[in-house]
Short mmCIF file of C-alpha atoms in Angstrom, two decimals:
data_model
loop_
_atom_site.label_atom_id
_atom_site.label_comp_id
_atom_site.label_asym_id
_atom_site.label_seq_id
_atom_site.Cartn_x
_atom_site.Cartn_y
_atom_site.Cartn_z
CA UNK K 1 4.49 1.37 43.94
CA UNK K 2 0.80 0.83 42.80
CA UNK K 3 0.12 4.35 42.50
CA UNK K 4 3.49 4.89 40.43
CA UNK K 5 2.59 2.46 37.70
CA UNK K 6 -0.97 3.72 36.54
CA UNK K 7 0.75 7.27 36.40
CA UNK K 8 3.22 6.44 34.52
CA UNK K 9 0.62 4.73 31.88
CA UNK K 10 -1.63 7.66 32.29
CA UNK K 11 1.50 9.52 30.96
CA UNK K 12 2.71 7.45 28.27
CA UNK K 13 -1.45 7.83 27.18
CA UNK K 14 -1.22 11.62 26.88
CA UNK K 15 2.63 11.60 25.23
CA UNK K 16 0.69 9.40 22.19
CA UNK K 17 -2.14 11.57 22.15
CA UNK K 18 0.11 14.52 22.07
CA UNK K 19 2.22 13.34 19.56
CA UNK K 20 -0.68 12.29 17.58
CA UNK K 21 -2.20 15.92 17.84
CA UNK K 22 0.72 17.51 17.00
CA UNK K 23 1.18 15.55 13.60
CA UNK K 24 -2.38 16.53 13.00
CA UNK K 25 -1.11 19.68 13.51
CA UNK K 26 1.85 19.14 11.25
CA UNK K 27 -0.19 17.74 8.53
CA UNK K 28 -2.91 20.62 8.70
CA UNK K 29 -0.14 23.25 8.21
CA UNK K 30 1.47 21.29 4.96
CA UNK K 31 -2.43 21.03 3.49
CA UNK K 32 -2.58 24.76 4.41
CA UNK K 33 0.25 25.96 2.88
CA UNK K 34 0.23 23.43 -0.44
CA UNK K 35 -3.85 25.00 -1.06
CA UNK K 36 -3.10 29.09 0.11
CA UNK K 37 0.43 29.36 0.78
CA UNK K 38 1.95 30.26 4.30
CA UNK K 39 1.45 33.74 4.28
CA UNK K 40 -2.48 33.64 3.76
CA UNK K 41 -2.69 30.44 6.21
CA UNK K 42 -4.09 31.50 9.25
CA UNK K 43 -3.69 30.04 12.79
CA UNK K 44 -7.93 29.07 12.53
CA UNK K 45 -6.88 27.67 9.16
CA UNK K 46 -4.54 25.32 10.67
CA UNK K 47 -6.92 24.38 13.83
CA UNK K 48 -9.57 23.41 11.58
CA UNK K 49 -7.51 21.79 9.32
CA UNK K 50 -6.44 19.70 12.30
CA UNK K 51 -10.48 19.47 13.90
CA UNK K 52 -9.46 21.14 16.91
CA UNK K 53 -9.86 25.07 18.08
CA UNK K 54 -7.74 27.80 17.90
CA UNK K 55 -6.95 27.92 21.57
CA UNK K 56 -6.18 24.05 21.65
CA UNK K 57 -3.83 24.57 19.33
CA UNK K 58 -1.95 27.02 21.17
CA UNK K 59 -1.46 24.29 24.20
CA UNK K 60 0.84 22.37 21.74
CA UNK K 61 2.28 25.56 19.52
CA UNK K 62 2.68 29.06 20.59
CA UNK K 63 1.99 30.23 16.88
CA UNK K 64 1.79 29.72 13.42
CA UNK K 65 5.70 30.33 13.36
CA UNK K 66 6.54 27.76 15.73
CA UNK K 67 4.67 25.13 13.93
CA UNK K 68 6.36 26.12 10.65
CA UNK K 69 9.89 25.98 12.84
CA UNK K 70 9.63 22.68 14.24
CA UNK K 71 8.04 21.02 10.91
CA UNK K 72 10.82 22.09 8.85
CA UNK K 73 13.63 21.25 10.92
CA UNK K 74 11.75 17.41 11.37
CA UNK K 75 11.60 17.68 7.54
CA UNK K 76 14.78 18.62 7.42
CA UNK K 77 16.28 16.02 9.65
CA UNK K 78 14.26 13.27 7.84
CA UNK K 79 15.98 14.55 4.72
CA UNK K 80 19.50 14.65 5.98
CA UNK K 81 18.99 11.41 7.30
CA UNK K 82 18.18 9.68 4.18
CA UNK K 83 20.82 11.45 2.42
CA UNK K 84 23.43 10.16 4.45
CA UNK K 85 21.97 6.86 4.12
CA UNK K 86 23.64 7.00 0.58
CA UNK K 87 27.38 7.61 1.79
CA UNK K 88 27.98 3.50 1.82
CA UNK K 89 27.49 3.29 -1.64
CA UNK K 90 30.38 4.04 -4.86
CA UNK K 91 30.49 7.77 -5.57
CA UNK K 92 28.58 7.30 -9.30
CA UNK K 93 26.01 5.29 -6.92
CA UNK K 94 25.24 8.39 -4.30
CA UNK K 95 25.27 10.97 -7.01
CA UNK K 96 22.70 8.88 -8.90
CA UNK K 97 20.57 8.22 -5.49
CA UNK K 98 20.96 12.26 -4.61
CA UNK K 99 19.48 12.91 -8.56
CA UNK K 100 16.47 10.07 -7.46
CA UNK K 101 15.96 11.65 -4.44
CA UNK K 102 15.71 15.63 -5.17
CA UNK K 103 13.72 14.73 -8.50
CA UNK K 104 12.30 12.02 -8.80
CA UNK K 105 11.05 10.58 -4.93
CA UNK K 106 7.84 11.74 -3.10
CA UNK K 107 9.77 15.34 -2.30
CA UNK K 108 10.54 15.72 -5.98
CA UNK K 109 6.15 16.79 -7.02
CA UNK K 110 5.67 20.02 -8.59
CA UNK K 111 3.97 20.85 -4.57
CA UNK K 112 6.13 19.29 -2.66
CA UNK K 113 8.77 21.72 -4.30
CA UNK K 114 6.56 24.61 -3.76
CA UNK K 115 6.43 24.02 -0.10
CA UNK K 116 10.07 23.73 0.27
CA UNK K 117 10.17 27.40 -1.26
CA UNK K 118 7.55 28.60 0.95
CA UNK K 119 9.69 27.83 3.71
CA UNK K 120 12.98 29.21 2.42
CA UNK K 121 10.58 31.99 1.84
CA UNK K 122 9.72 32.01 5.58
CA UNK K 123 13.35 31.74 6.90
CA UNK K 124 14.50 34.82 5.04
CA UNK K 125 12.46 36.97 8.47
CA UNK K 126 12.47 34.11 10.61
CA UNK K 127 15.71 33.10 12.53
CA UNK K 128 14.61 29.89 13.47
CA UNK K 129 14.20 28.93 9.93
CA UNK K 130 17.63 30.91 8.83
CA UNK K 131 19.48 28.39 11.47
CA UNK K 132 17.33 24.98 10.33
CA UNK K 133 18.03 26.26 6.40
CA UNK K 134 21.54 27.00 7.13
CA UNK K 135 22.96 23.99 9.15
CA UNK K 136 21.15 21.67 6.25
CA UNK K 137 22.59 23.43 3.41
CA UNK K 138 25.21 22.94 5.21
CA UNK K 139 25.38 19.46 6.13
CA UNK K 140 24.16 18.54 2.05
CA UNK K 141 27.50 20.42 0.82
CA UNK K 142 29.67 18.71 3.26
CA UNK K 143 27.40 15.44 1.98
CA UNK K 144 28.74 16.91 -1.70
CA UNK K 145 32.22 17.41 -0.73
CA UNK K 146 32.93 14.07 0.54
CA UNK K 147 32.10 12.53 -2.82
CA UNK K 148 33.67 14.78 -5.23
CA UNK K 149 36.53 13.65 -2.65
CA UNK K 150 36.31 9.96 -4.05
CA UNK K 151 35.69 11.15 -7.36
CA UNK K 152 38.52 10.72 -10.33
CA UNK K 153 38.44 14.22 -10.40
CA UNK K 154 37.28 16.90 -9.59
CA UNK K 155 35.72 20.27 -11.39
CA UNK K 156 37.65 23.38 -10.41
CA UNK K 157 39.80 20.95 -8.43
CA UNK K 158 38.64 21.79 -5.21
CA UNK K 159 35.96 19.61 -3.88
CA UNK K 160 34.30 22.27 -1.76
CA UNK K 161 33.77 24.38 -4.58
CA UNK K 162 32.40 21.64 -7.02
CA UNK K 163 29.76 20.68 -3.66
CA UNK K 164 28.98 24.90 -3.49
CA UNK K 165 27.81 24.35 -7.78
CA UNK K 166 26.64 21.58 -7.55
CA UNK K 167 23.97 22.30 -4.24
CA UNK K 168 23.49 25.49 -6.18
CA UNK K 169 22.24 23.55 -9.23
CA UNK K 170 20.05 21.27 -7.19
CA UNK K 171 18.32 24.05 -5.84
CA UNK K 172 18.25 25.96 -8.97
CA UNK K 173 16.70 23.14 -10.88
CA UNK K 174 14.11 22.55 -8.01
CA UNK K 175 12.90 26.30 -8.44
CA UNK K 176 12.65 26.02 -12.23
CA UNK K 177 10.59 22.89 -12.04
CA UNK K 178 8.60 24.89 -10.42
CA UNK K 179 8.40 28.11 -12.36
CA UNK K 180 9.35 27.30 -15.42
CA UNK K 181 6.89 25.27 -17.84
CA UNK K 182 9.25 24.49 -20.27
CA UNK K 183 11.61 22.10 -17.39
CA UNK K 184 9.84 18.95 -15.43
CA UNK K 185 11.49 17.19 -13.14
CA UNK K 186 12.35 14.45 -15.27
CA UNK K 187 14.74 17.07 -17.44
CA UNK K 188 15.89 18.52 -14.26
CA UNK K 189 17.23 14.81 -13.16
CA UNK K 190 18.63 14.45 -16.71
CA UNK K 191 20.23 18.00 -16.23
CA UNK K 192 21.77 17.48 -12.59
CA UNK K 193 22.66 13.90 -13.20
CA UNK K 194 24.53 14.69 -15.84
CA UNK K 195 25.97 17.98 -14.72
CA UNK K 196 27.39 16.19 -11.09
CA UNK K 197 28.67 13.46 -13.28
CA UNK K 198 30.62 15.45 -15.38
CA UNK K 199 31.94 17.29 -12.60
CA UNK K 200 33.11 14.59 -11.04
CA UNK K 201 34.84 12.96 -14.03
CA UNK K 202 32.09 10.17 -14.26
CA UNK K 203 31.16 10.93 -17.18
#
């Protein structure tokens, strides 16, 4: 028994100061990618970034790719979590916390929005990514559905087809925000808000 209990300290030690390093790591690749975008980020980049060497690195991540992987599926699950957060509240209530949320909250900045498209970017050759990207959009048009299902009605009367536009017009507006200078993301909450609540006979 005395021998057991210092190890198991010892270990609980190194699984902070692994988890520490690894959101170093986490944070480094965001910086990276928001300053040079992911293609031009190197695996040295991201090791400086995070004051440690290249070949450190590599004892927590086997590549560039599998930092990018497991980032964006924790950002992913932080998201979905949060959404789901809003399903206790009336359906006008969660439509205007999802319009808070994709334009107007921390993940709404003009960066923020070009790091999301970096990584749908990425997932388009990376399978990883395609599964992470695919199981959220998922989950946020199942998220959709079940509102448009307490909804007074519904646009095309089907309530998986209104979640399909409506997702579509999040993500739409997101992009423009981005690339258009004549849309910020003030007008894009103005234009989903009152696009969802329309659809949904809110409005």
């Amino acid at each position: 028994m005395p021998t057991t209990t210092p190890r198991r300290s010892r270990a609980g030690r190194r699984d902070s100061r692994g988890d520490k390093r690894r959101r170093l790591i986490f944070k480094s690749l965001h910086d990276c990618i928001l300053a040079q975008g992911y293609v031009k980020t190197t695996l040295a980049d991201v090791a400086k970034g995070a004051d440690m060497s290249p070949s450190h690195l590599l004892y927590y991540f086997k590549g560039k790719e599998a930092i990018l992987e497991q980032y964006f599926e924790n950002v992913s699950v932080s998201f979905l979590e949060k959404i789901e957060e809003f399903g206790e509240l009336e359906p006008r209530e969660q439509i205007e916390a999802l319009a808070d949320f994709w334009f107007k909250g921390e993940a709404s900045t003009v960066k923020e929005i070009g790091f999301m498209l970096e990584c749908f970017g990425a997932a388009v050759n990376d399978d990883v990514l395609k599964i992470t990207k695919r199981d959220f959009d998922e989950r946020c048009k199942s998220h959709l559905a079940k509102i448009f299902d307490d909804c007074p009605a519904v646009f095309m009367n089907n309530s998986t087809d209104a979640a399909e536009i409506a997702y579509g017009l999040m993500i739409g507006l997101r992009s423009a925000v981005y690339f258009d200078s004549d849309i910020d993301p003030e007008g894009a909450h103005r234009l989903f808000l009152t696009s969802v609540l329309t659809m949904s006979g809110l409005k």
